[in-house]
Tab-separated table of C-alpha atoms in Angstrom:
chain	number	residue	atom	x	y	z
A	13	UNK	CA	131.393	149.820	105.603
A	14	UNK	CA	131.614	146.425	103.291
A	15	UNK	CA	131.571	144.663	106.783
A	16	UNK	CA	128.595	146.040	107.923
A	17	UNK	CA	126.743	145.598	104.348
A	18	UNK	CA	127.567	142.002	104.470
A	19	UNK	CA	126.520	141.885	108.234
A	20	UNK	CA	122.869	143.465	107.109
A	21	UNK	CA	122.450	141.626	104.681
A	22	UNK	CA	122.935	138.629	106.878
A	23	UNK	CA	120.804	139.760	109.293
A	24	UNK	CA	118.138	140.170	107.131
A	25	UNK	CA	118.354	136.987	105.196
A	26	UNK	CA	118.086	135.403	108.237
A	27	UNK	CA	114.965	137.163	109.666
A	28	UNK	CA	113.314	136.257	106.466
A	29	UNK	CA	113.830	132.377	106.411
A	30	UNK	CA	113.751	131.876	110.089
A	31	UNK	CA	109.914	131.780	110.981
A	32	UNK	CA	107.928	132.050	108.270
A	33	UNK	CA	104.389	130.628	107.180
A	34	UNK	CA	102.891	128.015	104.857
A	35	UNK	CA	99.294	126.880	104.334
A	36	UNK	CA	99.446	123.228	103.528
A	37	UNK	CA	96.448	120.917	101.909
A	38	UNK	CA	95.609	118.017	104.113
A	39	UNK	CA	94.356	115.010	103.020
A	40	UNK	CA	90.328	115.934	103.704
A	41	UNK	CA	88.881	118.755	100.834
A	42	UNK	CA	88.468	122.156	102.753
A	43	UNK	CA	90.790	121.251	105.701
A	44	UNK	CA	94.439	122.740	105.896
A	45	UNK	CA	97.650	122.869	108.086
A	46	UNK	CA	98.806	125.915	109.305
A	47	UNK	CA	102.893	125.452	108.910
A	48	UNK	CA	105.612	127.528	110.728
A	49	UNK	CA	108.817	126.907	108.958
A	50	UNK	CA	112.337	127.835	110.749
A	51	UNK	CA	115.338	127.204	107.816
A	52	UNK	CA	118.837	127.245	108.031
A	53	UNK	CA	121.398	127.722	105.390
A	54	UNK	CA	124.766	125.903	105.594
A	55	UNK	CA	126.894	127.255	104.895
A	56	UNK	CA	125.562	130.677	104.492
A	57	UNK	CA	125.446	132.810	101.342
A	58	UNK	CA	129.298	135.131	101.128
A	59	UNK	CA	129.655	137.950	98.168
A	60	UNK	CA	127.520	140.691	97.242
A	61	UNK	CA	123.679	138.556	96.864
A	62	UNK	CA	120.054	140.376	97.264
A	63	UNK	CA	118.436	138.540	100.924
A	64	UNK	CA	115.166	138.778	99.116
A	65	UNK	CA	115.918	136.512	96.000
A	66	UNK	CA	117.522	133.917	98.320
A	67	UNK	CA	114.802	134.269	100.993
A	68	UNK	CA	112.360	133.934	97.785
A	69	UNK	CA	114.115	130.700	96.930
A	70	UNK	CA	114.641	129.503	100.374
A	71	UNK	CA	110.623	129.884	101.006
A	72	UNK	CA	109.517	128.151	97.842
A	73	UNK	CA	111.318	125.899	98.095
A	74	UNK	CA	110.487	124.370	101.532
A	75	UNK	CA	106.681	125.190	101.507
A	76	UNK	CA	106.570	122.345	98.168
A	77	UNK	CA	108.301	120.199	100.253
A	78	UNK	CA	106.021	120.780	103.007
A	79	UNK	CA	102.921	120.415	101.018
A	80	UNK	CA	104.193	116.864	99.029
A	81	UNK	CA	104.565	116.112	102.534
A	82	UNK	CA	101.179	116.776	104.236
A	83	UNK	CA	99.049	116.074	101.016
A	84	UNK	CA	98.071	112.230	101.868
A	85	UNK	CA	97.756	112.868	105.928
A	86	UNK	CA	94.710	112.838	107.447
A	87	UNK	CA	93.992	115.941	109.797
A	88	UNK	CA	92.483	114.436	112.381
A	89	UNK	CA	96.165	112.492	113.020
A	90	UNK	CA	97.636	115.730	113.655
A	91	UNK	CA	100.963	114.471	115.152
A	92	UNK	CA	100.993	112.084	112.452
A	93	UNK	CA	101.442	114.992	110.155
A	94	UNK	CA	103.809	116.678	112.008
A	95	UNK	CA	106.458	113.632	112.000
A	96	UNK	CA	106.086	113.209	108.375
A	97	UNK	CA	106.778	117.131	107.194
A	98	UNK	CA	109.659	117.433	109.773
A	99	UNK	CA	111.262	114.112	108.493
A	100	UNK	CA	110.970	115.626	105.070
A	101	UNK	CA	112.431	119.425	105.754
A	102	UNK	CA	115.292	118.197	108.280
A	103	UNK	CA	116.674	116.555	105.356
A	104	UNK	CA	119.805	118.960	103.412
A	105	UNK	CA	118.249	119.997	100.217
A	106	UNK	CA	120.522	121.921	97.688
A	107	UNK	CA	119.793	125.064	96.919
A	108	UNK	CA	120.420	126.550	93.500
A	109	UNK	CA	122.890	130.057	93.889
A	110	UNK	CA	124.822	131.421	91.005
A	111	UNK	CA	128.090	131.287	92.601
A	112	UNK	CA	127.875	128.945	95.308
A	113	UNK	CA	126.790	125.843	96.652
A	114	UNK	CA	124.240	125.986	99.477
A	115	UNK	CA	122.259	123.629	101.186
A	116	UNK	CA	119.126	124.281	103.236
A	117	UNK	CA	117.519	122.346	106.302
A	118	UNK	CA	114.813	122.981	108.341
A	119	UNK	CA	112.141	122.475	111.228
A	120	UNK	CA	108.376	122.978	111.195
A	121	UNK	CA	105.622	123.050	113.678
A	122	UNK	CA	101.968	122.020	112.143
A	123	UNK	CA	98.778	123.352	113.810
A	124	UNK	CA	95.419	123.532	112.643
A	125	UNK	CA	93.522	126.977	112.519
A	126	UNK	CA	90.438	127.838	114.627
A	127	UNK	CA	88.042	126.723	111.396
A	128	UNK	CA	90.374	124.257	110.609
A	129	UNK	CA	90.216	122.303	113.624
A	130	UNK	CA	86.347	122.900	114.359
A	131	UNK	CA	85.773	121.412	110.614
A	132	UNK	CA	88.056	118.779	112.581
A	133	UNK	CA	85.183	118.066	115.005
A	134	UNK	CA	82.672	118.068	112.384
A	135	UNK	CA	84.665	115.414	110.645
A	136	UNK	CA	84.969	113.226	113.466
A	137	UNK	CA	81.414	113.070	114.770
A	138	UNK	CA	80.283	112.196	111.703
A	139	UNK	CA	82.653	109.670	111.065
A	140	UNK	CA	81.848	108.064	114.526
A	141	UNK	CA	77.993	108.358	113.688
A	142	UNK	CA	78.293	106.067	111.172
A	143	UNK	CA	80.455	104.118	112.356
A	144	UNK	CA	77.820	102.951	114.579
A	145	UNK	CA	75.185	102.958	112.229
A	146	UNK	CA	77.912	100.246	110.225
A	147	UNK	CA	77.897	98.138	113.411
A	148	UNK	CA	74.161	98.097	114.185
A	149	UNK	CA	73.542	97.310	110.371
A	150	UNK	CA	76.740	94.352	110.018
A	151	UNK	CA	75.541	93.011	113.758
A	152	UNK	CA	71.587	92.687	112.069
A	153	UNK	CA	73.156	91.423	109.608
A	154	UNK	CA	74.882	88.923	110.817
A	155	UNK	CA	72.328	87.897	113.460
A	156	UNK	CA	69.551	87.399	110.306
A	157	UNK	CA	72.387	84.945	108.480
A	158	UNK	CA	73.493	82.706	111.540
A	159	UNK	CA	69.515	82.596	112.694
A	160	UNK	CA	69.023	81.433	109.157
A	161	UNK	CA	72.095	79.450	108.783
A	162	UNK	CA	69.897	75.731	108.784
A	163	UNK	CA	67.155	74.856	106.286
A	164	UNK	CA	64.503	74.254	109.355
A	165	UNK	CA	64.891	77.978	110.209
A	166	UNK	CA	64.273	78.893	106.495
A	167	UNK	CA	61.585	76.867	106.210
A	168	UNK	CA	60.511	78.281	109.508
A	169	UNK	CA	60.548	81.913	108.269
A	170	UNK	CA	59.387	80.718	104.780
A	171	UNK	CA	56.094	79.775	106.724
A	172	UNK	CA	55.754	82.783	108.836
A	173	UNK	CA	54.771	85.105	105.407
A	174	UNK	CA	51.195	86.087	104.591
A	175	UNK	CA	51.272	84.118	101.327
A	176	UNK	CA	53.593	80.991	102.345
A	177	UNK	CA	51.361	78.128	101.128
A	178	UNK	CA	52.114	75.200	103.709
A	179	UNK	CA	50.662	72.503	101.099
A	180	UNK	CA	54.123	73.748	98.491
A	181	UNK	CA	57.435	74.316	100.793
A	182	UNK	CA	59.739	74.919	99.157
A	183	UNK	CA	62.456	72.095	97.700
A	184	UNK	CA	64.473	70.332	100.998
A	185	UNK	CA	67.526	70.736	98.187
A	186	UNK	CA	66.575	74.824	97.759
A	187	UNK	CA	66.635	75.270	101.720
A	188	UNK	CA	69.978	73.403	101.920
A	189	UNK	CA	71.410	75.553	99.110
A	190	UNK	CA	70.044	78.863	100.833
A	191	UNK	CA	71.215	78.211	103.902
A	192	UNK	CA	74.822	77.450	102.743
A	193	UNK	CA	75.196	80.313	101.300
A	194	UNK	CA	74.120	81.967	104.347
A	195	UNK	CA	76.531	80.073	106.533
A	196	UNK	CA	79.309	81.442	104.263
A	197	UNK	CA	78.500	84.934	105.172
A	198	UNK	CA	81.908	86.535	106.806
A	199	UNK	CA	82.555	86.121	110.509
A	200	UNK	CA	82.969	88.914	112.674
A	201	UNK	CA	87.107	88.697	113.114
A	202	UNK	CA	86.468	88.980	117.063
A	203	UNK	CA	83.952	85.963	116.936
A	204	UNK	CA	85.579	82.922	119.146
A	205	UNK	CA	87.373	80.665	117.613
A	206	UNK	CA	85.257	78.210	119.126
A	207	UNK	CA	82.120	79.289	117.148
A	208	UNK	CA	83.974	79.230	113.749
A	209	UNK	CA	84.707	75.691	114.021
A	210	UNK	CA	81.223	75.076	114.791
A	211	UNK	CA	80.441	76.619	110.960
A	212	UNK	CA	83.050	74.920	109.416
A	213	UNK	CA	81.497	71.194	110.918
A	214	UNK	CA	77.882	71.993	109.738
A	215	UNK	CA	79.252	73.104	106.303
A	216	UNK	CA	81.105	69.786	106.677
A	217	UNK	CA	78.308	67.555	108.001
A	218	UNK	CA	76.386	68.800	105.478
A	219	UNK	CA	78.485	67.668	102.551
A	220	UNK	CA	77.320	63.830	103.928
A	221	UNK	CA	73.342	63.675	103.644
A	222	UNK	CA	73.043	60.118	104.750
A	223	UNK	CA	72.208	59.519	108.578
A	224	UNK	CA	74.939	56.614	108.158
A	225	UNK	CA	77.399	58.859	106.464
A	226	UNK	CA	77.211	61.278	109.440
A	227	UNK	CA	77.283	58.779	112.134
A	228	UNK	CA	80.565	57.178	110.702
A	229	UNK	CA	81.484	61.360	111.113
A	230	UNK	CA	80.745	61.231	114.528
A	231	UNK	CA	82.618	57.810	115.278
A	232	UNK	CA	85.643	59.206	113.898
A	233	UNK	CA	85.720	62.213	115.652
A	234	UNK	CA	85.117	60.353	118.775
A	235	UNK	CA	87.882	58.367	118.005
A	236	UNK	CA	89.602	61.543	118.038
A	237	UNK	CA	88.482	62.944	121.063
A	238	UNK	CA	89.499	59.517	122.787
A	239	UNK	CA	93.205	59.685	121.210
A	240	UNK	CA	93.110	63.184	122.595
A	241	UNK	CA	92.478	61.582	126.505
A	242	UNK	CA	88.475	63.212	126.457
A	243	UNK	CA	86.722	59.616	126.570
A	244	UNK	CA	83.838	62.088	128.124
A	245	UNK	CA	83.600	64.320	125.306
A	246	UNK	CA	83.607	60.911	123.088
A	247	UNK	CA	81.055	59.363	124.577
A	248	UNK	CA	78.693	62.872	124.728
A	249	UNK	CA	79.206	62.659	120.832
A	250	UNK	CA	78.499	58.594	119.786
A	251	UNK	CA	75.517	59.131	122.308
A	252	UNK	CA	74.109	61.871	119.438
A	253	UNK	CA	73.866	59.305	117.005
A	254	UNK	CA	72.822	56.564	118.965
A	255	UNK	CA	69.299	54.479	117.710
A	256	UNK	CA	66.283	55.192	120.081
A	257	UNK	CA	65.909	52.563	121.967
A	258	UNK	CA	62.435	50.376	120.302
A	259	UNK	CA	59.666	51.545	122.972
A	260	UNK	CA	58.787	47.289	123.100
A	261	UNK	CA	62.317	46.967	124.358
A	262	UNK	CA	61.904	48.880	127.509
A	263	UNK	CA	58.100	47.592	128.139
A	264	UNK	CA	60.239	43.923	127.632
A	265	UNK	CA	62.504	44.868	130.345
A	266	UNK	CA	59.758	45.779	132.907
A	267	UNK	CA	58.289	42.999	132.552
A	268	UNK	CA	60.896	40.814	132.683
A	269	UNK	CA	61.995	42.413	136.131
């Protein structure tokens, strides 16, 4: 008879711990997991004990565990969440019987419920939405500050309002300052590498305001280009700062022929 009481209350112990339910906060307000929890009990409970305190204990204890671990994941990374609560529950957690020492382990499987996972949907189209109204606005953006990157463009725009007086520009200095500032707007990370040294040699060029200070620039980085075996490159860049030739010198040379 003992045998058979102890067997029962096995029996049910078990059926109350081994599938049992949890609603779990996600990450997003208004969005929860659905949590099917399967525990195990090593070693089980021996002696005269009530199933329902233990299955009580058992229950509470795991479903806090759960939730700590689900709190901070986002729902729409459902798998995501599922790795992180079953790393947490497969770990042996002690549990706390008068008269023996118990420790509890178990699996889970996450889902999301019907409203769940269509406020899911709702979540992620408008997330994409603006996402793409960020990228239109950043690529505008951008587009305004590299076509206004050099003082001649300012000046250009600067001249294209209905109350730009052309007889008062504004300051040479002003338009150099302004379009710094725009040159130092951030890069696109996918923008060529190519491209980004071109900002950094205006920003650099324009440091030197003399036409002499910028062809010695240009000399040196010839130089460069030669000790780099491009003598075509180098010459493509001297020719840049090279004098016009006098118009006299060419009706000289006519002449002369």
């Amino acid at each position: 008879m003992r045998r058979n009481s102890r067997r029962a209350r096995r029996k049910q112990l078990r059926r109350k711990i081994s599938a049992f339910s949890a609603v779990l906060r996600s990450s997003r307000p208004g969005i929860h997991y659905t949590a099917t929890i399967h525990a195990t009990l090593t070693p089980e409970p021996s002696g005269p004990y009530d199933p329902d305190e233990i299955a009580d204990r058992v229950r509470t204890a795991l479903r806090i565990t759960a939730a700590a671990a689900v709190r901070d994941q986002d729902p729409i990374d459902l798998p995501a969440a599922q790795d992180a609560c079953a790393q947490q529950l497969r770990r042996p957690k002690a549990l706390d019987l008068p008269d023996q020492a118990t420790q509890v382990t178990a699996s889970v499987h996450l889902e999301l419920a019907d409203e769940d996972r269509a406020a899911v949907k709702e979540l992620l189209t408008a997330i994409r939405a603006q996402a793409a109204t960020d990228t239109l606005t950043r690529q505008r953006t951008e587009t305004l500050a590299r076509e206004l990157a050099h003082p001649a463009a300012l000046l250009a725009r600067w001249l294209q309002q209905p109350d730009a007086q052309i007889t008062k520009p504004p300051d040479e200095a002003e338009l150099e300052a302004l379009a710094r500032r725009l040159r130092g707007y951030p890069k696109d990370r996918d923008e060529p590498l190519e491209l980004q040294l071109l900002g950094v040699l205006r920003d650099f060029f324009a440091e030197f305001p003399k036409e002499e200070q910028k062809r010695l620039l240009v000399m040196l980085l010839a130089n460069g280009m030669r000790a780099a075996r491009k003598p075509g490159h180098a010459d493509r860049a001297e020719a840049l700062v090279k004098p016009a030739p006098w118009p006299g010198v060419a009706a000289l040379a006519e002449d002369a022929s």
